[in-house]
Each structure stands twice: as C-alpha cells, then as structure tokens.
Amino acid sequence: MDINEANKHHWQTYPAGTTPGIDEMPSPELLDSLPKTARILDVGTGTGHLADSLAERGYAVFGIDLNPQEIAADDARGTTVAYSVQDIIAGTDFPEHSFDLVMFRYTLTNIHWSGWEQLGREVGRLLKDSGYLWLAEPLVNDAYATRYTLAEQVLDEPHTVFVFSDPGKAKEIVNADQLQQAEKDGAVSRIIRHYTEAEIAELFPGYQVLTQEHTEHVSPSGYSLSTLVMTLQK
Ligand SMILES: C[S@@+](CC[C@H](N)C(=O)[O-])C[C@H]1O[C@@H](n2cnc3c(N)ncnc32)[C@H](O)[C@@H]1O
C-alpha cells in the first residue's frame, strides 16, 4: 500500500462533519497580539470549527483542506471564512507572505512524513516575516509503545500508528502479522505519525518558540494522548 496515497484517499473521501472533535484554541494573548485586520490560515480545517470561531472575532480567515465534501459543507454555513480545497504539501495558491498566523490542529499528525520538508517550506513562504505559527498536535506517548513497535516492524519508521476503521480493533492486534493482515483486509483507515517536541521544533528551524504546553485527551480507541500546544514566531 502507498501510505501517502492511502492517507490522502482517506481524507478526500471522509464524510463531512465527522472529523474528531478537538477544542484547543490559540491563546487570548496570541490573538491580542494580532492586528484587527490579521489574515489567518487554518490548514486541514476539517469541520471548520476553529476557522469559524476566529472569523467571528473579525479576522480574515482562510480554511484549506484536502477533503472536498468537508469544504463544501464548511462553505454552506455561509460564514466569512474563505474555504478552499488545497493540499499544503502540493503547495497552495496563496501569494507569499499572505498570513499573520498559520494554524495546524491535529493536521500535521495526518500528513505523511515524506511531505514534511515541502510543508515546512510552504509554511515559511506563506507566513509574513515575524508571523506566528500555532500548532496543537499529538506527541509521542508511552501509551502507544506497543503500537509504535508493531508499526515500525511493518514500516521501518518510528512512532507511526495504524488507525483502524473500527477503533476497537486497535487493542486486538498484538503482532506484526496481524497488523499486515488487517491492512490487507482493508481494516486500516490511515497511518499517522506522532512526533516529539524536538522533531516539531526541527521542522521549523529558525522560528522562536514563544509558548508550549500540553493538554490531555483520550483517543477514540481508548489510548491516552498528550497534545502539544505551541506558538512559534517566524
Ligand atoms: C483530524 S482532522 C483535523 C481537523 C481540524 N483541524 C480540527 O481541528 O478539527 C485532519 C484534517 O487534515 C486534512 N488534511 C490531511 N492532509 C492534508 C493536506 N496535505 N493538506 C490539507 N489538508 C490536509 C484532512 O482532510 C482532515 O480534514
């Protein structure tokens, strides 16, 4: 299976309005430091809740996503957010230095690691000088140790997680053969990657880390997840 294509296919065909609910938001301090006319980009906007809530505060907000159904549903709400189908890895059609703030919430984790270099370059191109980057993304977590080990035997990449269409399946798979069989049976919906704080900081070299904190979640398959909420400045 070509993981990159499989993940893309997953998100391009995911039913609208059903991306997992995550509620981290840029801090009031970060929002207060933006000009009233700030232009904000939400990458992998999904259900658009984050983009809509910032647009309600008067900013010029843009939401992009791979998923055309999601973007159509977002558009249909008739908010002021400019939603469009775009792939951050392939490069977007926004001019350089378009944004005061670029946001990723549970999006980086869904982007295949082979695309990270292009992603870093595109974010650098889109952000204004001294612009902000805000992330809320799941960190490498001990609770996933067994799943990382199994996945690494199949993929030779650390900290990847096979996500099953049936979340209950995650705890039933205990060896690499079962994992490969599940993949052949079409039970794997996508493969995500968890990152360390150091890996995320390395992706954006030269940025200054302004704030960094953790929030706790439980995944749909019942695993503890720690989310890194981070603000960087270009
Ligand atoms: C887990 S959802 C998160 C949605 C949203 N950010 C939120 O916080 O609710 C991940 C989203 O990233 C989108 N996505 C994945 N790869 C992408 C890419 N290369 N470019 C743009 N969007 C992408 C998916 O279509 C999906 O809607």
Short mmCIF file of C-alpha atoms and ligand atoms in Angstrom, two decimals, residues 4 7-8 10-14 18-24 42-51 64-68 70 74 84-90 92 103-112 119 134 136-137 190 192, ligand 1:
data_model
loop_
_atom_site.label_atom_id
_atom_site.label_comp_id
_atom_site.label_asym_id
_atom_site.label_seq_id
_atom_site.Cartn_x
_atom_site.Cartn_y
_atom_site.Cartn_z
CA ASN A 4 0.81 8.63 1.31
CA ASN A 7 -3.99 8.65 3.73
CA LYS A 8 -4.88 11.18 1.05
CA HIS A 10 -8.94 8.54 3.35
CA TRP A 11 -9.26 12.28 3.89
CA GLN A 12 -10.55 13.04 0.39
CA THR A 13 -13.46 10.67 0.93
CA TYR A 14 -14.09 11.13 4.67
CA THR A 18 -17.23 13.89 11.33
CA THR A 19 -13.58 14.75 11.99
CA PRO A 20 -12.80 14.07 15.66
CA GLY A 21 -13.70 16.95 17.97
CA ILE A 22 -10.64 18.68 19.35
CA ASP A 23 -11.04 22.03 21.05
CA GLU A 24 -7.65 23.65 21.54
CA ASP A 42 -6.26 27.11 9.15
CA VAL A 43 -4.51 24.14 7.48
CA GLY A 44 -6.55 20.91 7.39
CA THR A 45 -9.57 22.85 8.61
CA GLY A 46 -11.88 19.80 8.58
CA THR A 47 -15.23 20.73 10.11
CA GLY A 48 -14.04 24.36 10.18
CA HIS A 49 -14.91 24.97 13.84
CA LEU A 50 -11.60 26.63 14.62
CA ALA A 51 -11.70 28.78 11.46
CA ILE A 64 -7.94 24.77 3.45
CA ASP A 65 -8.44 21.04 3.36
CA LEU A 66 -7.87 18.06 1.07
CA ASN A 67 -11.46 16.96 1.57
CA PRO A 68 -13.89 18.49 -0.98
CA GLU A 70 -15.79 18.94 4.08
CA ASP A 74 -17.98 24.42 5.53
CA SER A 84 -10.93 26.06 -0.43
CA VAL A 85 -9.72 22.59 -1.36
CA GLN A 86 -5.93 22.73 -1.28
CA ASP A 87 -3.07 20.43 -0.35
CA ILE A 88 -0.44 22.06 1.86
CA ILE A 89 2.16 19.57 0.58
CA ALA A 90 1.49 20.19 -3.11
CA THR A 92 -1.15 26.42 -2.14
CA MET A 103 -2.56 27.11 12.34
CA PHE A 104 -2.42 23.30 12.42
CA ARG A 105 -4.73 21.40 14.77
CA TYR A 106 -4.39 17.61 14.54
CA THR A 107 -3.31 18.05 10.92
CA LEU A 108 0.49 17.58 10.98
CA THR A 109 -0.04 14.16 12.52
CA ASN A 110 -2.12 13.16 9.49
CA ILE A 111 0.41 14.37 6.94
CA HIS A 112 2.82 11.75 5.69
CA LEU A 119 5.30 21.51 4.33
CA TRP A 134 0.26 27.84 16.12
CA ALA A 136 -1.96 21.59 18.54
CA GLU A 137 -0.64 18.14 17.67
CA ARG A 190 -4.91 5.56 7.68
CA ILE A 192 -0.49 8.67 11.41
C1 LIG B 1 -8.01 15.08 12.23
S1 LIG B 1 -8.59 16.20 11.01
C2 LIG B 1 -8.42 17.75 11.95
C3 LIG B 1 -9.42 18.76 11.52
C4 LIG B 1 -9.35 20.13 12.18
N1 LIG B 1 -8.02 20.74 12.07
C5 LIG B 1 -9.81 20.13 13.62
O1 LIG B 1 -9.05 20.54 14.50
O2 LIG B 1 -10.96 19.74 13.89
C6 LIG B 1 -7.22 16.34 9.85
C7 LIG B 1 -7.59 17.14 8.60
O3 LIG B 1 -6.40 17.37 7.83
C8 LIG B 1 -6.76 17.33 6.47
N2 LIG B 1 -5.53 17.09 5.69
C9 LIG B 1 -4.76 15.98 5.69
N3 LIG B 1 -3.71 16.12 4.86
C10 LIG B 1 -3.82 17.38 4.32
C11 LIG B 1 -3.04 18.12 3.38
N4 LIG B 1 -1.94 17.59 2.82
N5 LIG B 1 -3.44 19.37 3.05
C12 LIG B 1 -4.57 19.90 3.59
N6 LIG B 1 -5.36 19.25 4.48
C13 LIG B 1 -4.98 18.00 4.84
C14 LIG B 1 -7.77 16.19 6.41
O4 LIG B 1 -8.56 16.21 5.25
C15 LIG B 1 -8.58 16.41 7.69
O5 LIG B 1 -9.72 17.21 7.48
#
